[in-house]
Coordinates of C-alpha atoms in Angstrom, one line a residue:
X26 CA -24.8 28.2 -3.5
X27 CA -26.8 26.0 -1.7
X28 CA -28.0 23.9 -4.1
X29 CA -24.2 23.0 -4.8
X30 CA -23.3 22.9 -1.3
X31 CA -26.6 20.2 -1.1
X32 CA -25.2 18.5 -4.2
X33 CA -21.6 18.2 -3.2
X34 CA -23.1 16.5 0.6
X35 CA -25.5 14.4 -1.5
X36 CA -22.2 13.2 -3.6
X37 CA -20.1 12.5 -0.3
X38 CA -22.7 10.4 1.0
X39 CA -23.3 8.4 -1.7
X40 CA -19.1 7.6 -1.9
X41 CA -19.6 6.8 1.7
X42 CA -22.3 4.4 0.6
X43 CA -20.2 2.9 -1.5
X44 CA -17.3 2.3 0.3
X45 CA -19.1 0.6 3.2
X46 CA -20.8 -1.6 0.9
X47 CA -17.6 -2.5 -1.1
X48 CA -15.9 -3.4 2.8
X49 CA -19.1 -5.7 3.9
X50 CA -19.1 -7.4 0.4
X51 CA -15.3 -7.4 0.9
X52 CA -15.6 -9.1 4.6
X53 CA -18.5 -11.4 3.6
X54 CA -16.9 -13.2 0.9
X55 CA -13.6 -13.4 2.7
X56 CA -16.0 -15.1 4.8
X57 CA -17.6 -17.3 2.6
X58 CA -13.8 -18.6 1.7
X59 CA -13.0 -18.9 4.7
X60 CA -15.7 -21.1 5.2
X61 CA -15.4 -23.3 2.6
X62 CA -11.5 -23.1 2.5
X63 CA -10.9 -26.6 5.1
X64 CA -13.0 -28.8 2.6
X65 CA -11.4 -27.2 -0.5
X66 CA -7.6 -28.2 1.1
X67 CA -9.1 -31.5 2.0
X68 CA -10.2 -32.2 -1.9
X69 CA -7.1 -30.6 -3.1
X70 CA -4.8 -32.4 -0.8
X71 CA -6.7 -35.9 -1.3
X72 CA -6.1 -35.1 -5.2
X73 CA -2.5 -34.6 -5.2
X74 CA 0.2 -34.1 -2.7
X75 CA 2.9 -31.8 -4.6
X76 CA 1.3 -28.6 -5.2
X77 CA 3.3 -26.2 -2.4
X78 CA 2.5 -22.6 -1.8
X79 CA 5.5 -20.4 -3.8
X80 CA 6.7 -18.0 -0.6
X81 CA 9.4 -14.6 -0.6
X82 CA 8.7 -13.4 -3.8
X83 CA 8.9 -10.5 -1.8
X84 CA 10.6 -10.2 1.7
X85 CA 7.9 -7.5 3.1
X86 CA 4.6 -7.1 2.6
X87 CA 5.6 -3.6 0.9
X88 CA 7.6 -3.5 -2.2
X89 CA 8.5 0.3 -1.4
X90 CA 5.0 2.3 -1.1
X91 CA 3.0 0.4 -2.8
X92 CA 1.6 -3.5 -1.2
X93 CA 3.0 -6.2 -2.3
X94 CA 1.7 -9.6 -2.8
X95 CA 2.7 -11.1 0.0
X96 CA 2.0 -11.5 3.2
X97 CA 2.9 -11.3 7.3
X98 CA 0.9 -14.1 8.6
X99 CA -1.4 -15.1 11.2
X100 CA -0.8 -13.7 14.4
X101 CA 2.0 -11.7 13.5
X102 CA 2.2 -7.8 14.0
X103 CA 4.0 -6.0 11.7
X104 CA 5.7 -2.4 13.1
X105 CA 6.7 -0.4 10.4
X106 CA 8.9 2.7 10.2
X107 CA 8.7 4.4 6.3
X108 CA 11.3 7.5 6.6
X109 CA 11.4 9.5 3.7
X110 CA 14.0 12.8 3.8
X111 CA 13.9 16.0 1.8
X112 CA 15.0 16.3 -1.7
X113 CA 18.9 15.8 -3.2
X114 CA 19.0 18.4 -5.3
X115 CA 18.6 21.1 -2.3
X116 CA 22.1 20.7 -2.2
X117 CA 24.6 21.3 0.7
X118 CA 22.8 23.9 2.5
X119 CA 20.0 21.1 3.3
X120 CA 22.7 18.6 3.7
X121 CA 21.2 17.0 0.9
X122 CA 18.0 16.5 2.2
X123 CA 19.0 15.0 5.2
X124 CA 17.9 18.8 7.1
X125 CA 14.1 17.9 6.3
X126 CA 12.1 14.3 7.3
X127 CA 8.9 12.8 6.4
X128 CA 7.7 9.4 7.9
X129 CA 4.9 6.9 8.6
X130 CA 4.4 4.4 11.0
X131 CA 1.9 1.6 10.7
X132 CA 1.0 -1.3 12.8
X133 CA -0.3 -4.1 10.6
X134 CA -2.0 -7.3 12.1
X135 CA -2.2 -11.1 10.5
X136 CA -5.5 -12.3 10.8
X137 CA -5.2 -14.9 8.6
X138 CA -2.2 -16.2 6.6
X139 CA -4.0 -14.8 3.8
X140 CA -6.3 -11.7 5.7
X141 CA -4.1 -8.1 7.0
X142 CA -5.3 -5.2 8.9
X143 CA -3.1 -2.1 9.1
X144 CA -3.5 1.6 10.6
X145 CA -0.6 3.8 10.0
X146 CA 0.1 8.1 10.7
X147 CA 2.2 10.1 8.3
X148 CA 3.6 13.6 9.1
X149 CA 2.9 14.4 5.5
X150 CA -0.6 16.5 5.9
X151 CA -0.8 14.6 9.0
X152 CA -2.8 11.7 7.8
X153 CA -4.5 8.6 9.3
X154 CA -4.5 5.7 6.9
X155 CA -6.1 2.2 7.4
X156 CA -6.2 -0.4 5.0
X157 CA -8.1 -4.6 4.7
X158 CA -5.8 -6.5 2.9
X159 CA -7.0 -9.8 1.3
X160 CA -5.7 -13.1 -0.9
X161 CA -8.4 -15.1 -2.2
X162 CA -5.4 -16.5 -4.8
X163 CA -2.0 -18.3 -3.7
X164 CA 0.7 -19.3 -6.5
X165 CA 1.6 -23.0 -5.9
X166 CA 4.6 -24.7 -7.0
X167 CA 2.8 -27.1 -9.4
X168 CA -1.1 -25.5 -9.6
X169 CA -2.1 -21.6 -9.7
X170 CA 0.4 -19.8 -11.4
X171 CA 0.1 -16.4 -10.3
X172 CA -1.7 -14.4 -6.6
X173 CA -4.6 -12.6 -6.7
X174 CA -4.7 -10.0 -3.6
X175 CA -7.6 -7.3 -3.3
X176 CA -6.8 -4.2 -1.0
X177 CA -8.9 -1.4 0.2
X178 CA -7.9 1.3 2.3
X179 CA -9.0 5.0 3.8
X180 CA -7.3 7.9 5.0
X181 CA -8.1 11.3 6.5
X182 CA -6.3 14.2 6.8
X183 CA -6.1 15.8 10.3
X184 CA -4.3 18.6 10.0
X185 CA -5.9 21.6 11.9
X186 CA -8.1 24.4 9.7
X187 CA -6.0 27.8 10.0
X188 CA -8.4 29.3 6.9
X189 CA -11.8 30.4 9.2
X190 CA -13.2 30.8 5.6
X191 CA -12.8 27.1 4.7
X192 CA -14.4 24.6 5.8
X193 CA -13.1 20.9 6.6
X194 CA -15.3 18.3 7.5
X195 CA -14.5 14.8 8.1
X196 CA -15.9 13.9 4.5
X197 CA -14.0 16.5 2.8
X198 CA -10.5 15.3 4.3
X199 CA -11.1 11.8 2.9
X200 CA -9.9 9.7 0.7
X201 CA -10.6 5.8 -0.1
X202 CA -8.5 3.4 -2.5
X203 CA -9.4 0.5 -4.1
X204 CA -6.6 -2.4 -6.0
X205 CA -6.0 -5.6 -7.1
X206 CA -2.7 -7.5 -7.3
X207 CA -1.8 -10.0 -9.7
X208 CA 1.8 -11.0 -9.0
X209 CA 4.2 -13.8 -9.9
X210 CA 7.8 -15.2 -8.6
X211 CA 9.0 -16.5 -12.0
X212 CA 12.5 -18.0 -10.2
X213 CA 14.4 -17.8 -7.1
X214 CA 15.4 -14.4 -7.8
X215 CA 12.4 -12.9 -9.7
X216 CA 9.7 -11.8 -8.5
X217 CA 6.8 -9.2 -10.7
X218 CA 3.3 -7.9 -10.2
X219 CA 0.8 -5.8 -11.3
X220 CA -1.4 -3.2 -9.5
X221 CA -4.3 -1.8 -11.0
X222 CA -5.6 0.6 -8.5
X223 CA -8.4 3.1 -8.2
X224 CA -7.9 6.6 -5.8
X225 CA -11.0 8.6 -5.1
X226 CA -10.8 11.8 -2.9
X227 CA -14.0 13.5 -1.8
X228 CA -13.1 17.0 -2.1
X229 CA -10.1 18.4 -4.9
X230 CA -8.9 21.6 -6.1
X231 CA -10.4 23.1 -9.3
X232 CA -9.3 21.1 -12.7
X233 CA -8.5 17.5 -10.6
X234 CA -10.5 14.6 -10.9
X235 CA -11.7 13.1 -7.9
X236 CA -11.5 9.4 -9.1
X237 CA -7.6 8.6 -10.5
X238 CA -7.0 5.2 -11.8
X239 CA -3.7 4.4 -12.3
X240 CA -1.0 0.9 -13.2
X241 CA 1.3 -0.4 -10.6
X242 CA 4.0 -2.1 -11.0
X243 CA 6.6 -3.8 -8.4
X244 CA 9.5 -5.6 -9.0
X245 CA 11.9 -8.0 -7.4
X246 CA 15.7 -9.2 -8.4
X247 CA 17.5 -11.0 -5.7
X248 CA 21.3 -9.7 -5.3
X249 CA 22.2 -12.0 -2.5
X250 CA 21.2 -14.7 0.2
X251 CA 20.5 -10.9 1.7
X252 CA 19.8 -8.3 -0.4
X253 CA 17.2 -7.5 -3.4
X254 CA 16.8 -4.5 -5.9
X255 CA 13.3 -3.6 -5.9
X256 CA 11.4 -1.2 -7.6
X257 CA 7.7 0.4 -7.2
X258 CA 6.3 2.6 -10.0
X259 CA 2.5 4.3 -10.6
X260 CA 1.9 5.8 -13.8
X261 CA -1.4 7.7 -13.7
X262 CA -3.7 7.0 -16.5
X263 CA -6.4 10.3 -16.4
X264 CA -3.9 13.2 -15.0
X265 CA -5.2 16.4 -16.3
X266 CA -3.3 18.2 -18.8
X267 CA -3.3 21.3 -16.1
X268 CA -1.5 18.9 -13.3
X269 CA 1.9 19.3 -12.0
X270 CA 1.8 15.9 -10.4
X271 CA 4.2 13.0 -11.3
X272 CA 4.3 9.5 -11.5
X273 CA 5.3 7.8 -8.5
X274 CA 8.6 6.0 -9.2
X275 CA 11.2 4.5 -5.9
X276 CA 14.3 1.8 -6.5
X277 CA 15.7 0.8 -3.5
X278 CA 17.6 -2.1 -1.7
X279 CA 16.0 -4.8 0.8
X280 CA 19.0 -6.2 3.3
X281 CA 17.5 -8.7 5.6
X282 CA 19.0 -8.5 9.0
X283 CA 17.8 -11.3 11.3
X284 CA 14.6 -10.1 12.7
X285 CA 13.6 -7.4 10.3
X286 CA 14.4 -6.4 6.8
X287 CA 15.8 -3.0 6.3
X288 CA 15.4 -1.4 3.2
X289 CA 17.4 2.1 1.5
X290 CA 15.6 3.9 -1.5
X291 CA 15.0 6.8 -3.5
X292 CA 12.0 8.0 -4.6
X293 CA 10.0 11.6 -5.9
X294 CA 7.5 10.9 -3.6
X295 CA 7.1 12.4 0.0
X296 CA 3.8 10.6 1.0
X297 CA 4.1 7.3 2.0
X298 CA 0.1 6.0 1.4
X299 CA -1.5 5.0 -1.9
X300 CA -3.5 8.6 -2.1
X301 CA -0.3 10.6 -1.5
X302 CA 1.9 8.8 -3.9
X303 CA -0.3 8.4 -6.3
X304 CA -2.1 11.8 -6.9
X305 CA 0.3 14.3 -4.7
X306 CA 3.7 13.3 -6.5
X307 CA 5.2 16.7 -7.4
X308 CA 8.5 16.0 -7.8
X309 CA 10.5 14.2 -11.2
X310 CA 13.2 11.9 -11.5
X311 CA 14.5 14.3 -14.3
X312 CA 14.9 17.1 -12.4
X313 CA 17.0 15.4 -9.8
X314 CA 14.2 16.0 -7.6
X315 CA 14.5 12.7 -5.3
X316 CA 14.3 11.9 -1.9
X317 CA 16.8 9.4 0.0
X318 CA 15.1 7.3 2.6
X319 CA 14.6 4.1 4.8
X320 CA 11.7 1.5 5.6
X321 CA 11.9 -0.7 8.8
X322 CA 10.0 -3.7 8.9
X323 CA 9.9 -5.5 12.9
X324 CA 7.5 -8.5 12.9
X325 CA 6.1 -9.9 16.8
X326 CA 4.2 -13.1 17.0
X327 CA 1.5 -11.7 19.1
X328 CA -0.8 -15.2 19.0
X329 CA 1.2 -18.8 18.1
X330 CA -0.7 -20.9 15.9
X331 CA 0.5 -24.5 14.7
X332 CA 2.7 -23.0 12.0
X333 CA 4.9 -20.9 14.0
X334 CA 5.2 -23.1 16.8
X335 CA 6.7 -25.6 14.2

């Protein structure tokens, strides 16, 4: 028993390892771009004057649950309200889910027009997520045809022990994430991009996998000057045949409303960050087992730079 105990520790550590190498790696090279990004424009702008930055291919930097490819800015602080109720088939006696809430709220921060920070809470198992959001790849009107954007993130549960026979470390509540975006606005009024993203979880229940890899994919079609269908979907590719868990699929509604873009969706999932939607979706489309709900986006230029001054 020891020896196992010693091995699982051993394990932990070494994920720990990993993911703090993957951030500083992550950090320095945002770094390095950084650093050579000024003479780069310079060359680029000296070379030819038309090539413009393609912008809204999506109108949040969420398409649903999942990240989407774009961006808040520098500067900017994003407040986010993700309110997800209980299921629709409960029927009346729930009010059709409406009796039963889940939500998450998340601060994210511009560092950069092309660098986000974000910390959130969800009431689901009471998690603390954070995530480093970076674009090392912009579309351009007449140059790059597509964004490349590289996310990491954490999250810990924090939910208090009531089993005195089990116990919960930090390490053994955690869960990391690792994705890259490649996204495109083909027109005015579509926008499509890819996720390929990587879940590991320290500690799982007999039969699970601790790493899950799995496709996103998010999708916009604008309605309106003011609305948008959107849809977010994560198939799984290495679910064990003895998992209950479901893909992650959510189709909602953007409505942009001066200040802030409100969105109305439906979706099987109840957890609201990239290790709850992706590996703790119990619920299917096919049993009428969806959940209505709402994300608010309010964006605050906390520090004016040139380009929101203009």
């Amino acid at each position: 028993m020891e020896t196992r105990q010693n091995n699982f520790k051993s394990k932990i550590n070494f994920q720990m390892k990993k993911f703090v190498v993957f951030i500083l790696l992550f950090l320095l090279t945002a770094y390095a771009v950084k650093a050579q990004d000024g003479e780069l424009l310079r060359e680029i702008d000296n070379q030819s004057t038309s090539k413009e930055y393609v912008t809204n291919a999506f109108k949040s930097s969420r398409v649903i649950n999942g990240h989407s490819m774009e961006f808040i800015g520098k500067g900017i602080l994003d407040f986010r309200i993700l309110h997800r109720f209980g299921r629709v088939n409960d029927g009346v006696s729930e009010w059709f889910g409406l009796d039963q809430a889940s939500m998450r709220m998340g601060l994210d921060y511009g560092l950069g027009k092309n660098f986000t920070v974000g910390i959130g809470r969800t009431t689901f198992k009471k998690e603390v997520d954070g995530f480093l959001k970076w674009r090392p790849v912009r579309q351009k009107t007449n140059g790059t045809p597509f964004s490349l954007v590289l996310v990491t993130g954490m999250s810990v549960y924090t939910f208090k022990n009531t089993d005195p026979l089990e116990e919960l470390t930090f390490s053994s509540r955690a869960g990391y994430y690792y994705q890259a975006i490649l996204g495109r606005k083909f027109s005015s009024r579509f926008s499509l991009q890819l996720s390929p993203t990587i879940v590991y979880r320290n500690e799982v229940e007999a039969g699970d996998v601790n790493t899950t890899y799995a496709i996103g994919t998010g999708s916009r079609f604008k309605l309106s000057k003011r609305t948008a269908l959107v849809v977010d979907y994560f198939p799984v590719l290495n679910r064990p045949a003895t998992s209950d868990t479901k893909n992650s699929l959510s189709i909602g509604f953007d409505i942009e409303t001066g200040g802030h873009v409100f969105q109305l969706h439906f979706s099987n999932s109840t957890g609201m960050n990239e290790r709850a939607f992706i590996t703790d979706t119990h619920d299917s489309w096919g049993n009428g087992e969806v959940r209505f709900g709402f994300n608010l986006s309010r964006v605050f230029t906390v520090k004016r730079t040139r380009e929101t001054q203009n």
